[in-house]
Protein backbone atom coordinates (compact mmCIF):
# COMPACT_ATOMS: atom_id res chain seq x y z
CA UNK A 1 0.00 0.00 0.00
CA UNK A 2 0.86 3.67 -0.13
CA UNK A 3 3.27 4.90 2.52
CA UNK A 4 2.48 8.50 1.54
CA UNK A 5 -1.08 9.81 1.74
CA UNK A 6 -2.34 12.93 0.05
CA UNK A 7 -5.82 14.09 -1.03
CA UNK A 8 -6.79 12.91 -4.47
CA UNK A 9 -8.30 16.19 -5.59
CA UNK A 10 -8.37 19.87 -4.55
CA UNK A 11 -10.23 22.74 -6.19
CA UNK A 12 -9.46 26.44 -5.67
CA UNK A 13 -10.03 29.76 -7.41
CA UNK A 14 -7.52 31.95 -9.17
CA UNK A 15 -5.63 34.21 -6.78
CA UNK A 16 -6.34 32.03 -3.76
CA UNK A 17 -3.96 30.08 -1.52
CA UNK A 18 -4.12 26.30 -1.38
CA UNK A 19 -2.35 23.80 0.85
CA UNK A 20 -1.82 20.19 -0.19
CA UNK A 21 -1.06 17.93 2.76
CA UNK A 22 1.03 14.79 2.81
CA UNK A 23 1.20 12.31 5.67
CA UNK A 24 3.49 9.34 5.73
CA UNK A 25 4.12 6.14 7.67
CA UNK A 26 7.83 5.74 7.28
CA UNK A 27 10.99 6.69 9.14
CA UNK A 28 14.64 7.20 8.48
CA UNK A 29 14.15 8.76 5.07
CA UNK A 30 16.34 11.54 3.75
CA UNK A 31 13.68 14.09 2.93
CA UNK A 32 10.42 15.01 1.28
CA UNK A 33 10.14 16.43 -2.22
CA UNK A 34 7.26 17.80 -4.26
CA UNK A 35 6.86 17.32 -7.99
CA UNK A 36 4.36 18.91 -10.38
CA UNK A 37 2.94 17.12 -13.40
CA UNK A 38 0.68 18.71 -16.00
CA UNK A 39 -1.62 16.43 -17.99
CA UNK A 40 0.42 14.72 -20.68
CA UNK A 41 3.65 16.10 -19.27
CA UNK A 42 6.59 14.91 -17.23
CA UNK A 43 7.00 15.32 -13.47
CA UNK A 44 9.06 18.40 -12.68
CA UNK A 45 10.80 19.17 -9.41
CA UNK A 46 9.31 21.88 -7.20
CA UNK A 47 10.97 21.66 -3.80
CA UNK A 48 12.87 19.50 -1.32
CA UNK A 49 12.81 19.51 2.50
CA UNK A 50 15.72 17.68 4.07
CA UNK A 51 15.16 19.33 7.43
CA UNK A 52 12.06 20.29 9.37
CA UNK A 53 10.66 23.70 8.55
CA UNK A 54 9.57 25.81 5.64
CA UNK A 55 11.28 26.13 2.27
CA UNK A 56 10.11 28.96 0.05
CA UNK A 57 10.53 29.23 -3.71
CA UNK A 58 8.56 32.08 -5.19
CA UNK A 59 4.82 31.40 -4.95
CA UNK A 60 5.45 27.86 -3.72
CA UNK A 61 6.47 26.82 -0.20
CA UNK A 62 6.93 23.38 1.28
CA UNK A 63 6.96 22.32 4.89
CA UNK A 64 8.16 19.22 6.73
CA UNK A 65 7.66 18.04 10.30
CA UNK A 66 9.31 14.67 10.94
CA UNK A 67 7.91 14.47 14.48
CA UNK A 68 4.38 14.74 13.06
CA UNK A 69 5.12 12.59 9.96
CA UNK A 70 3.60 15.40 7.94
CA UNK A 71 4.43 17.80 5.19
CA UNK A 72 2.59 20.17 2.90
CA UNK A 73 2.93 22.18 -0.27
CA UNK A 74 1.54 25.71 -0.18
CA UNK A 75 0.70 27.47 -3.41
CA UNK A 76 -0.02 31.20 -3.24
CA UNK A 77 -1.59 33.59 -5.76
CA UNK A 78 -2.94 30.67 -7.72
CA UNK A 79 -2.88 30.91 -11.49
CA UNK A 80 -4.76 28.86 -14.04
CA UNK A 81 -1.47 27.31 -15.15
CA UNK A 82 -1.08 25.79 -11.67
CA UNK A 83 -3.79 23.27 -12.56
CA UNK A 84 -1.83 20.03 -12.46
CA UNK A 85 -1.14 17.00 -10.31
CA UNK A 86 1.18 17.45 -7.34
CA UNK A 87 3.13 14.55 -5.90
CA UNK A 88 4.54 14.23 -2.44
CA UNK A 89 7.76 12.20 -2.80
CA UNK A 90 9.90 10.45 -0.21
CA UNK A 91 13.66 10.36 -0.82
CA UNK A 92 15.66 7.39 0.44
CA UNK A 93 19.26 6.24 0.09
CA UNK A 94 20.51 5.91 -3.46
CA UNK A 95 18.20 8.78 -4.40
CA UNK A 96 15.34 6.31 -4.55
CA UNK A 97 12.07 8.19 -4.86
CA UNK A 98 8.73 6.86 -3.64
CA UNK A 99 5.80 8.84 -4.99
CA UNK A 100 2.51 9.46 -3.25
CA UNK A 101 -0.69 8.96 -5.19
CA UNK A 102 -0.79 12.59 -6.33
CA UNK A 103 -3.26 15.44 -5.76
CA UNK A 104 -5.07 16.82 -8.76
CA UNK A 105 -5.39 20.60 -8.34
CA UNK A 106 -8.04 22.37 -10.38
CA UNK A 107 -7.84 26.14 -10.46
CA UNK A 108 -11.05 27.87 -11.49
CA UNK A 109 -11.49 31.46 -12.69
CA UNK B 1 18.14 21.95 -25.68
CA UNK B 2 16.58 18.69 -24.61
CA UNK B 3 17.90 17.51 -21.24
CA UNK B 4 16.35 14.04 -21.02
CA UNK B 5 14.88 12.61 -24.21
CA UNK B 6 13.01 9.39 -24.89
CA UNK B 7 12.04 7.57 -28.05
CA UNK B 8 9.49 6.73 -29.13
CA UNK B 9 6.94 9.09 -27.63
CA UNK B 10 4.08 6.74 -28.46
CA UNK B 11 4.20 2.98 -28.92
CA UNK B 12 1.22 0.84 -29.88
CA UNK B 13 1.87 -2.85 -30.20
CA UNK B 14 0.31 -6.30 -29.95
CA UNK B 15 0.47 -8.62 -26.97
CA UNK B 16 3.42 -10.96 -27.11
CA UNK B 17 5.69 -8.59 -29.03
CA UNK B 18 9.11 -7.42 -27.87
CA UNK B 19 9.81 -3.68 -27.83
CA UNK B 20 12.49 -1.25 -26.70
CA UNK B 21 12.35 2.30 -25.38
CA UNK B 22 15.44 4.48 -25.54
CA UNK B 23 16.53 7.25 -23.20
CA UNK B 24 19.36 9.74 -23.48
CA UNK B 25 20.43 12.60 -21.21
CA UNK B 26 22.82 15.41 -22.06
CA UNK B 27 23.13 16.76 -18.51
CA UNK B 28 26.33 14.90 -17.71
CA UNK B 29 24.54 13.00 -14.94
CA UNK B 30 25.84 9.73 -13.52
CA UNK B 31 22.51 8.19 -12.52
CA UNK B 32 19.53 7.27 -14.65
CA UNK B 33 16.16 5.75 -13.80
CA UNK B 34 13.09 4.14 -15.30
CA UNK B 35 9.63 4.77 -13.83
CA UNK B 36 6.22 3.38 -14.74
CA UNK B 37 3.07 5.52 -14.40
CA UNK B 38 -0.20 3.61 -14.58
CA UNK B 39 -3.65 4.81 -15.64
CA UNK B 40 -4.35 6.08 -12.12
CA UNK B 41 -1.21 8.24 -12.32
CA UNK B 42 0.60 6.17 -9.72
CA UNK B 43 4.32 6.58 -10.42
CA UNK B 44 6.69 3.81 -9.38
CA UNK B 45 10.41 3.34 -9.82
CA UNK B 46 11.52 0.30 -11.78
CA UNK B 47 15.31 0.56 -12.16
CA UNK B 48 18.20 2.83 -11.38
CA UNK B 49 21.69 2.80 -12.94
CA UNK B 50 24.74 4.66 -11.70
CA UNK B 51 27.62 4.87 -14.17
CA UNK B 52 26.26 1.91 -16.13
CA UNK B 53 25.83 -0.24 -13.02
CA UNK B 54 22.45 -1.42 -11.76
CA UNK B 55 21.68 0.17 -8.36
CA UNK B 56 17.93 -0.23 -7.87
CA UNK B 57 15.91 -3.12 -9.23
CA UNK B 58 12.40 -3.07 -7.86
CA UNK B 59 10.03 -6.02 -8.11
CA UNK B 60 9.61 -5.88 -11.85
CA UNK B 61 8.94 -8.95 -14.03
CA UNK B 62 12.12 -10.20 -15.65
CA UNK B 63 10.50 -9.55 -19.02
CA UNK B 64 11.78 -6.02 -18.41
CA UNK B 65 15.51 -5.65 -18.98
CA UNK B 66 17.33 -2.34 -18.74
CA UNK B 67 20.57 -1.78 -20.60
CA UNK B 68 23.02 1.07 -20.15
CA UNK B 69 25.64 1.22 -22.93
CA UNK B 70 27.14 4.35 -21.37
CA UNK B 71 26.19 6.72 -18.59
CA UNK B 72 24.26 9.01 -20.96
CA UNK B 73 21.94 6.25 -22.16
CA UNK B 74 19.54 3.88 -20.45
CA UNK B 75 17.33 1.72 -22.61
CA UNK B 76 14.43 -0.48 -21.56
CA UNK B 77 13.66 -3.69 -23.39
CA UNK B 78 10.36 -5.45 -22.77
CA UNK B 79 9.79 -9.04 -23.86
CA UNK B 80 6.46 -10.76 -24.42
CA UNK B 81 4.38 -7.65 -23.85
CA UNK B 82 1.18 -8.04 -21.82
CA UNK B 83 -1.95 -5.90 -21.60
CA UNK B 84 -0.95 -4.79 -18.09
CA UNK B 85 2.25 -3.28 -19.44
CA UNK B 86 0.20 -0.45 -20.95
CA UNK B 87 1.38 2.66 -19.12
CA UNK B 88 3.55 5.73 -19.49
CA UNK B 89 7.24 4.99 -18.96
CA UNK B 90 9.43 7.85 -17.78
CA UNK B 91 13.18 8.00 -17.86
CA UNK B 92 14.92 10.33 -15.40
CA UNK B 93 18.45 11.31 -14.46
CA UNK B 94 20.23 12.90 -11.54
CA UNK B 95 23.75 13.99 -10.71
CA UNK B 96 25.53 11.49 -8.53
CA UNK B 97 22.54 9.60 -7.20
CA UNK B 98 22.78 11.11 -3.74
CA UNK B 99 19.69 11.65 -1.65
CA UNK B 100 19.64 15.39 -2.21
CA UNK B 101 19.80 15.26 -5.97
CA UNK B 102 16.93 16.51 -8.10
CA UNK B 103 15.72 14.05 -10.71
CA UNK B 104 14.99 15.37 -14.18
CA UNK B 105 12.33 13.47 -16.09
CA UNK B 106 12.03 12.81 -19.80
CA UNK B 107 8.76 13.46 -21.67
CA UNK B 108 7.56 9.88 -21.29
CA UNK B 109 6.75 7.02 -23.65
CA UNK B 110 3.09 6.11 -23.88
CA UNK B 111 2.88 2.37 -24.40
CA UNK B 112 -0.40 0.75 -25.40
CA UNK B 113 -0.54 -3.02 -25.67
CA UNK B 114 -3.50 -4.38 -27.62
PDB file of C-alpha atoms in Angstrom:
ATOM      1  CA  UNK A   1       0.000   0.000   0.000  1.00  0.00           C
ATOM      2  CA  UNK A   2       0.864   3.669  -0.127  1.00  0.00           C
ATOM      3  CA  UNK A   3       3.273   4.902   2.519  1.00  0.00           C
ATOM      4  CA  UNK A   4       2.482   8.497   1.537  1.00  0.00           C
ATOM      5  CA  UNK A   5      -1.080   9.807   1.744  1.00  0.00           C
ATOM      6  CA  UNK A   6      -2.340  12.934   0.049  1.00  0.00           C
ATOM      7  CA  UNK A   7      -5.824  14.092  -1.027  1.00  0.00           C
ATOM      8  CA  UNK A   8      -6.793  12.910  -4.470  1.00  0.00           C
ATOM      9  CA  UNK A   9      -8.300  16.192  -5.586  1.00  0.00           C
ATOM     10  CA  UNK A  10      -8.368  19.868  -4.548  1.00  0.00           C
ATOM     11  CA  UNK A  11     -10.229  22.744  -6.185  1.00  0.00           C
ATOM     12  CA  UNK A  12      -9.458  26.439  -5.669  1.00  0.00           C
ATOM     13  CA  UNK A  13     -10.033  29.761  -7.406  1.00  0.00           C
ATOM     14  CA  UNK A  14      -7.523  31.951  -9.166  1.00  0.00           C
ATOM     15  CA  UNK A  15      -5.628  34.209  -6.779  1.00  0.00           C
ATOM     16  CA  UNK A  16      -6.343  32.035  -3.755  1.00  0.00           C
ATOM     17  CA  UNK A  17      -3.959  30.085  -1.524  1.00  0.00           C
ATOM     18  CA  UNK A  18      -4.121  26.298  -1.379  1.00  0.00           C
ATOM     19  CA  UNK A  19      -2.354  23.797   0.854  1.00  0.00           C
ATOM     20  CA  UNK A  20      -1.815  20.185  -0.187  1.00  0.00           C
ATOM     21  CA  UNK A  21      -1.064  17.933   2.756  1.00  0.00           C
ATOM     22  CA  UNK A  22       1.031  14.788   2.808  1.00  0.00           C
ATOM     23  CA  UNK A  23       1.196  12.312   5.670  1.00  0.00           C
ATOM     24  CA  UNK A  24       3.492   9.336   5.734  1.00  0.00           C
ATOM     25  CA  UNK A  25       4.121   6.140   7.667  1.00  0.00           C
ATOM     26  CA  UNK A  26       7.829   5.739   7.281  1.00  0.00           C
ATOM     27  CA  UNK A  27      10.985   6.693   9.139  1.00  0.00           C
ATOM     28  CA  UNK A  28      14.636   7.200   8.483  1.00  0.00           C
ATOM     29  CA  UNK A  29      14.148   8.758   5.073  1.00  0.00           C
ATOM     30  CA  UNK A  30      16.340  11.544   3.749  1.00  0.00           C
ATOM     31  CA  UNK A  31      13.680  14.090   2.930  1.00  0.00           C
ATOM     32  CA  UNK A  32      10.420  15.010   1.278  1.00  0.00           C
ATOM     33  CA  UNK A  33      10.135  16.430  -2.215  1.00  0.00           C
ATOM     34  CA  UNK A  34       7.265  17.804  -4.257  1.00  0.00           C
ATOM     35  CA  UNK A  35       6.865  17.318  -7.991  1.00  0.00           C
ATOM     36  CA  UNK A  36       4.364  18.908 -10.377  1.00  0.00           C
ATOM     37  CA  UNK A  37       2.943  17.119 -13.395  1.00  0.00           C
ATOM     38  CA  UNK A  38       0.682  18.712 -15.997  1.00  0.00           C
ATOM     39  CA  UNK A  39      -1.617  16.429 -17.985  1.00  0.00           C
ATOM     40  CA  UNK A  40       0.416  14.722 -20.676  1.00  0.00           C
ATOM     41  CA  UNK A  41       3.649  16.100 -19.267  1.00  0.00           C
ATOM     42  CA  UNK A  42       6.590  14.907 -17.234  1.00  0.00           C
ATOM     43  CA  UNK A  43       7.003  15.316 -13.474  1.00  0.00           C
ATOM     44  CA  UNK A  44       9.055  18.398 -12.682  1.00  0.00           C
ATOM     45  CA  UNK A  45      10.796  19.168  -9.411  1.00  0.00           C
ATOM     46  CA  UNK A  46       9.312  21.880  -7.196  1.00  0.00           C
ATOM     47  CA  UNK A  47      10.973  21.657  -3.796  1.00  0.00           C
ATOM     48  CA  UNK A  48      12.872  19.505  -1.319  1.00  0.00           C
ATOM     49  CA  UNK A  49      12.810  19.512   2.498  1.00  0.00           C
ATOM     50  CA  UNK A  50      15.724  17.676   4.067  1.00  0.00           C
ATOM     51  CA  UNK A  51      15.162  19.327   7.432  1.00  0.00           C
ATOM     52  CA  UNK A  52      12.062  20.293   9.372  1.00  0.00           C
ATOM     53  CA  UNK A  53      10.662  23.697   8.552  1.00  0.00           C
ATOM     54  CA  UNK A  54       9.573  25.805   5.645  1.00  0.00           C
ATOM     55  CA  UNK A  55      11.279  26.125   2.267  1.00  0.00           C
ATOM     56  CA  UNK A  56      10.107  28.963   0.053  1.00  0.00           C
ATOM     57  CA  UNK A  57      10.535  29.230  -3.708  1.00  0.00           C
ATOM     58  CA  UNK A  58       8.557  32.076  -5.191  1.00  0.00           C
ATOM     59  CA  UNK A  59       4.821  31.404  -4.947  1.00  0.00           C
ATOM     60  CA  UNK A  60       5.451  27.857  -3.718  1.00  0.00           C
ATOM     61  CA  UNK A  61       6.467  26.816  -0.202  1.00  0.00           C
ATOM     62  CA  UNK A  62       6.931  23.383   1.283  1.00  0.00           C
ATOM     63  CA  UNK A  63       6.961  22.316   4.895  1.00  0.00           C
ATOM     64  CA  UNK A  64       8.159  19.222   6.735  1.00  0.00           C
ATOM     65  CA  UNK A  65       7.658  18.040  10.301  1.00  0.00           C
ATOM     66  CA  UNK A  66       9.306  14.673  10.941  1.00  0.00           C
ATOM     67  CA  UNK A  67       7.913  14.474  14.475  1.00  0.00           C
ATOM     68  CA  UNK A  68       4.381  14.744  13.060  1.00  0.00           C
ATOM     69  CA  UNK A  69       5.116  12.590   9.957  1.00  0.00           C
ATOM     70  CA  UNK A  70       3.604  15.396   7.942  1.00  0.00           C
ATOM     71  CA  UNK A  71       4.426  17.798   5.186  1.00  0.00           C
ATOM     72  CA  UNK A  72       2.594  20.174   2.903  1.00  0.00           C
ATOM     73  CA  UNK A  73       2.929  22.182  -0.268  1.00  0.00           C
ATOM     74  CA  UNK A  74       1.543  25.709  -0.177  1.00  0.00           C
ATOM     75  CA  UNK A  75       0.701  27.473  -3.414  1.00  0.00           C
ATOM     76  CA  UNK A  76      -0.018  31.200  -3.245  1.00  0.00           C
ATOM     77  CA  UNK A  77      -1.590  33.594  -5.758  1.00  0.00           C
ATOM     78  CA  UNK A  78      -2.944  30.669  -7.716  1.00  0.00           C
ATOM     79  CA  UNK A  79      -2.878  30.914 -11.485  1.00  0.00           C
ATOM     80  CA  UNK A  80      -4.762  28.859 -14.042  1.00  0.00           C
ATOM     81  CA  UNK A  81      -1.465  27.313 -15.151  1.00  0.00           C
ATOM     82  CA  UNK A  82      -1.076  25.792 -11.670  1.00  0.00           C
ATOM     83  CA  UNK A  83      -3.792  23.273 -12.555  1.00  0.00           C
ATOM     84  CA  UNK A  84      -1.832  20.033 -12.459  1.00  0.00           C
ATOM     85  CA  UNK A  85      -1.136  16.999 -10.311  1.00  0.00           C
ATOM     86  CA  UNK A  86       1.175  17.447  -7.340  1.00  0.00           C
ATOM     87  CA  UNK A  87       3.126  14.548  -5.902  1.00  0.00           C
ATOM     88  CA  UNK A  88       4.543  14.226  -2.435  1.00  0.00           C
ATOM     89  CA  UNK A  89       7.765  12.200  -2.796  1.00  0.00           C
ATOM     90  CA  UNK A  90       9.902  10.452  -0.214  1.00  0.00           C
ATOM     91  CA  UNK A  91      13.661  10.358  -0.816  1.00  0.00           C
ATOM     92  CA  UNK A  92      15.663   7.387   0.438  1.00  0.00           C
ATOM     93  CA  UNK A  93      19.255   6.240   0.091  1.00  0.00           C
ATOM     94  CA  UNK A  94      20.509   5.911  -3.459  1.00  0.00           C
ATOM     95  CA  UNK A  95      18.203   8.775  -4.396  1.00  0.00           C
ATOM     96  CA  UNK A  96      15.336   6.313  -4.554  1.00  0.00           C
ATOM     97  CA  UNK A  97      12.065   8.190  -4.864  1.00  0.00           C
ATOM     98  CA  UNK A  98       8.732   6.859  -3.636  1.00  0.00           C
ATOM     99  CA  UNK A  99       5.800   8.836  -4.987  1.00  0.00           C
ATOM    100  CA  UNK A 100       2.505   9.456  -3.255  1.00  0.00           C
ATOM    101  CA  UNK A 101      -0.687   8.958  -5.194  1.00  0.00           C
ATOM    102  CA  UNK A 102      -0.787  12.585  -6.327  1.00  0.00           C
ATOM    103  CA  UNK A 103      -3.255  15.436  -5.759  1.00  0.00           C
ATOM    104  CA  UNK A 104      -5.072  16.820  -8.758  1.00  0.00           C
ATOM    105  CA  UNK A 105      -5.386  20.595  -8.335  1.00  0.00           C
ATOM    106  CA  UNK A 106      -8.043  22.366 -10.378  1.00  0.00           C
ATOM    107  CA  UNK A 107      -7.836  26.142 -10.461  1.00  0.00           C
ATOM    108  CA  UNK A 108     -11.050  27.875 -11.489  1.00  0.00           C
ATOM    109  CA  UNK A 109     -11.486  31.465 -12.692  1.00  0.00           C
TER     110      UNK A 109
ATOM    111  CA  UNK B   1      18.139  21.949 -25.682  1.00  0.00           C
ATOM    112  CA  UNK B   2      16.580  18.688 -24.606  1.00  0.00           C
ATOM    113  CA  UNK B   3      17.902  17.510 -21.245  1.00  0.00           C
ATOM    114  CA  UNK B   4      16.351  14.037 -21.025  1.00  0.00           C
ATOM    115  CA  UNK B   5      14.882  12.607 -24.213  1.00  0.00           C
ATOM    116  CA  UNK B   6      13.010   9.394 -24.895  1.00  0.00           C
ATOM    117  CA  UNK B   7      12.035   7.574 -28.051  1.00  0.00           C
ATOM    118  CA  UNK B   8       9.487   6.727 -29.127  1.00  0.00           C
ATOM    119  CA  UNK B   9       6.937   9.091 -27.629  1.00  0.00           C
ATOM    120  CA  UNK B  10       4.080   6.737 -28.465  1.00  0.00           C
ATOM    121  CA  UNK B  11       4.201   2.984 -28.919  1.00  0.00           C
ATOM    122  CA  UNK B  12       1.217   0.842 -29.880  1.00  0.00           C
ATOM    123  CA  UNK B  13       1.867  -2.854 -30.203  1.00  0.00           C
ATOM    124  CA  UNK B  14       0.315  -6.302 -29.951  1.00  0.00           C
ATOM    125  CA  UNK B  15       0.465  -8.616 -26.971  1.00  0.00           C
ATOM    126  CA  UNK B  16       3.417 -10.961 -27.112  1.00  0.00           C
ATOM    127  CA  UNK B  17       5.686  -8.594 -29.030  1.00  0.00           C
ATOM    128  CA  UNK B  18       9.109  -7.416 -27.867  1.00  0.00           C
ATOM    129  CA  UNK B  19       9.815  -3.684 -27.831  1.00  0.00           C
ATOM    130  CA  UNK B  20      12.494  -1.251 -26.696  1.00  0.00           C
ATOM    131  CA  UNK B  21      12.348   2.299 -25.377  1.00  0.00           C
ATOM    132  CA  UNK B  22      15.438   4.477 -25.540  1.00  0.00           C
ATOM    133  CA  UNK B  23      16.527   7.249 -23.201  1.00  0.00           C
ATOM    134  CA  UNK B  24      19.358   9.745 -23.480  1.00  0.00           C
ATOM    135  CA  UNK B  25      20.429  12.596 -21.213  1.00  0.00           C
ATOM    136  CA  UNK B  26      22.818  15.408 -22.057  1.00  0.00           C
ATOM    137  CA  UNK B  27      23.128  16.759 -18.511  1.00  0.00           C
ATOM    138  CA  UNK B  28      26.333  14.904 -17.705  1.00  0.00           C
ATOM    139  CA  UNK B  29      24.540  13.004 -14.945  1.00  0.00           C
ATOM    140  CA  UNK B  30      25.838   9.734 -13.519  1.00  0.00           C
ATOM    141  CA  UNK B  31      22.512   8.193 -12.519  1.00  0.00           C
ATOM    142  CA  UNK B  32      19.525   7.271 -14.654  1.00  0.00           C
ATOM    143  CA  UNK B  33      16.155   5.754 -13.797  1.00  0.00           C
ATOM    144  CA  UNK B  34      13.088   4.141 -15.301  1.00  0.00           C
ATOM    145  CA  UNK B  35       9.629   4.766 -13.835  1.00  0.00           C
ATOM    146  CA  UNK B  36       6.220   3.379 -14.741  1.00  0.00           C
ATOM    147  CA  UNK B  37       3.067   5.517 -14.399  1.00  0.00           C
ATOM    148  CA  UNK B  38      -0.204   3.613 -14.575  1.00  0.00           C
ATOM    149  CA  UNK B  39      -3.646   4.805 -15.641  1.00  0.00           C
ATOM    150  CA  UNK B  40      -4.348   6.082 -12.115  1.00  0.00           C
ATOM    151  CA  UNK B  41      -1.209   8.236 -12.317  1.00  0.00           C
ATOM    152  CA  UNK B  42       0.600   6.167  -9.715  1.00  0.00           C
ATOM    153  CA  UNK B  43       4.318   6.580 -10.423  1.00  0.00           C
ATOM    154  CA  UNK B  44       6.688   3.807  -9.376  1.00  0.00           C
ATOM    155  CA  UNK B  45      10.407   3.344  -9.820  1.00  0.00           C
ATOM    156  CA  UNK B  46      11.524   0.299 -11.778  1.00  0.00           C
ATOM    157  CA  UNK B  47      15.308   0.559 -12.158  1.00  0.00           C
ATOM    158  CA  UNK B  48      18.203   2.828 -11.383  1.00  0.00           C
ATOM    159  CA  UNK B  49      21.691   2.797 -12.939  1.00  0.00           C
ATOM    160  CA  UNK B  50      24.742   4.656 -11.701  1.00  0.00           C
ATOM    161  CA  UNK B  51      27.619   4.875 -14.168  1.00  0.00           C
ATOM    162  CA  UNK B  52      26.260   1.913 -16.132  1.00  0.00           C
ATOM    163  CA  UNK B  53      25.828  -0.238 -13.019  1.00  0.00           C
ATOM    164  CA  UNK B  54      22.448  -1.416 -11.759  1.00  0.00           C
ATOM    165  CA  UNK B  55      21.680   0.167  -8.364  1.00  0.00           C
ATOM    166  CA  UNK B  56      17.933  -0.228  -7.873  1.00  0.00           C
ATOM    167  CA  UNK B  57      15.909  -3.121  -9.233  1.00  0.00           C
ATOM    168  CA  UNK B  58      12.398  -3.073  -7.860  1.00  0.00           C
ATOM    169  CA  UNK B  59      10.026  -6.017  -8.108  1.00  0.00           C
ATOM    170  CA  UNK B  60       9.605  -5.877 -11.845  1.00  0.00           C
ATOM    171  CA  UNK B  61       8.935  -8.952 -14.027  1.00  0.00           C
ATOM    172  CA  UNK B  62      12.122 -10.200 -15.647  1.00  0.00           C
ATOM    173  CA  UNK B  63      10.499  -9.548 -19.019  1.00  0.00           C
ATOM    174  CA  UNK B  64      11.784  -6.021 -18.413  1.00  0.00           C
ATOM    175  CA  UNK B  65      15.510  -5.649 -18.980  1.00  0.00           C
ATOM    176  CA  UNK B  66      17.334  -2.337 -18.744  1.00  0.00           C
ATOM    177  CA  UNK B  67      20.574  -1.781 -20.597  1.00  0.00           C
ATOM    178  CA  UNK B  68      23.021   1.073 -20.145  1.00  0.00           C
ATOM    179  CA  UNK B  69      25.636   1.222 -22.929  1.00  0.00           C
ATOM    180  CA  UNK B  70      27.139   4.353 -21.372  1.00  0.00           C
ATOM    181  CA  UNK B  71      26.187   6.724 -18.594  1.00  0.00           C
ATOM    182  CA  UNK B  72      24.258   9.006 -20.957  1.00  0.00           C
ATOM    183  CA  UNK B  73      21.942   6.246 -22.160  1.00  0.00           C
ATOM    184  CA  UNK B  74      19.538   3.876 -20.452  1.00  0.00           C
ATOM    185  CA  UNK B  75      17.328   1.724 -22.611  1.00  0.00           C
ATOM    186  CA  UNK B  76      14.428  -0.479 -21.557  1.00  0.00           C
ATOM    187  CA  UNK B  77      13.656  -3.688 -23.393  1.00  0.00           C
ATOM    188  CA  UNK B  78      10.359  -5.451 -22.769  1.00  0.00           C
ATOM    189  CA  UNK B  79       9.785  -9.039 -23.862  1.00  0.00           C
ATOM    190  CA  UNK B  80       6.456 -10.764 -24.420  1.00  0.00           C
ATOM    191  CA  UNK B  81       4.380  -7.649 -23.851  1.00  0.00           C
ATOM    192  CA  UNK B  82       1.181  -8.041 -21.818  1.00  0.00           C
ATOM    193  CA  UNK B  83      -1.955  -5.903 -21.602  1.00  0.00           C
ATOM    194  CA  UNK B  84      -0.948  -4.787 -18.095  1.00  0.00           C
ATOM    195  CA  UNK B  85       2.254  -3.275 -19.439  1.00  0.00           C
ATOM    196  CA  UNK B  86       0.199  -0.450 -20.951  1.00  0.00           C
ATOM    197  CA  UNK B  87       1.379   2.664 -19.123  1.00  0.00           C
ATOM    198  CA  UNK B  88       3.549   5.730 -19.491  1.00  0.00           C
ATOM    199  CA  UNK B  89       7.238   4.992 -18.963  1.00  0.00           C
ATOM    200  CA  UNK B  90       9.425   7.847 -17.778  1.00  0.00           C
ATOM    201  CA  UNK B  91      13.178   8.001 -17.859  1.00  0.00           C
ATOM    202  CA  UNK B  92      14.917  10.328 -15.400  1.00  0.00           C
ATOM    203  CA  UNK B  93      18.446  11.312 -14.460  1.00  0.00           C
ATOM    204  CA  UNK B  94      20.231  12.902 -11.535  1.00  0.00           C
ATOM    205  CA  UNK B  95      23.754  13.990 -10.711  1.00  0.00           C
ATOM    206  CA  UNK B  96      25.532  11.485  -8.530  1.00  0.00           C
ATOM    207  CA  UNK B  97      22.536   9.601  -7.197  1.00  0.00           C
ATOM    208  CA  UNK B  98      22.784  11.114  -3.743  1.00  0.00           C
ATOM    209  CA  UNK B  99      19.691  11.651  -1.653  1.00  0.00           C
ATOM    210  CA  UNK B 100      19.636  15.390  -2.206  1.00  0.00           C
ATOM    211  CA  UNK B 101      19.799  15.262  -5.967  1.00  0.00           C
ATOM    212  CA  UNK B 102      16.927  16.509  -8.099  1.00  0.00           C
ATOM    213  CA  UNK B 103      15.723  14.054 -10.710  1.00  0.00           C
ATOM    214  CA  UNK B 104      14.993  15.368 -14.185  1.00  0.00           C
ATOM    215  CA  UNK B 105      12.333  13.470 -16.092  1.00  0.00           C
ATOM    216  CA  UNK B 106      12.034  12.808 -19.798  1.00  0.00           C
ATOM    217  CA  UNK B 107       8.764  13.456 -21.666  1.00  0.00           C
ATOM    218  CA  UNK B 108       7.558   9.880 -21.285  1.00  0.00           C
ATOM    219  CA  UNK B 109       6.750   7.025 -23.653  1.00  0.00           C
ATOM    220  CA  UNK B 110       3.085   6.115 -23.875  1.00  0.00           C
ATOM    221  CA  UNK B 111       2.879   2.373 -24.397  1.00  0.00           C
ATOM    222  CA  UNK B 112      -0.403   0.754 -25.403  1.00  0.00           C
ATOM    223  CA  UNK B 113      -0.542  -3.024 -25.669  1.00  0.00           C
ATOM    224  CA  UNK B 114      -3.501  -4.385 -27.624  1.00  0.00           C
TER     225      UNK B 114
END
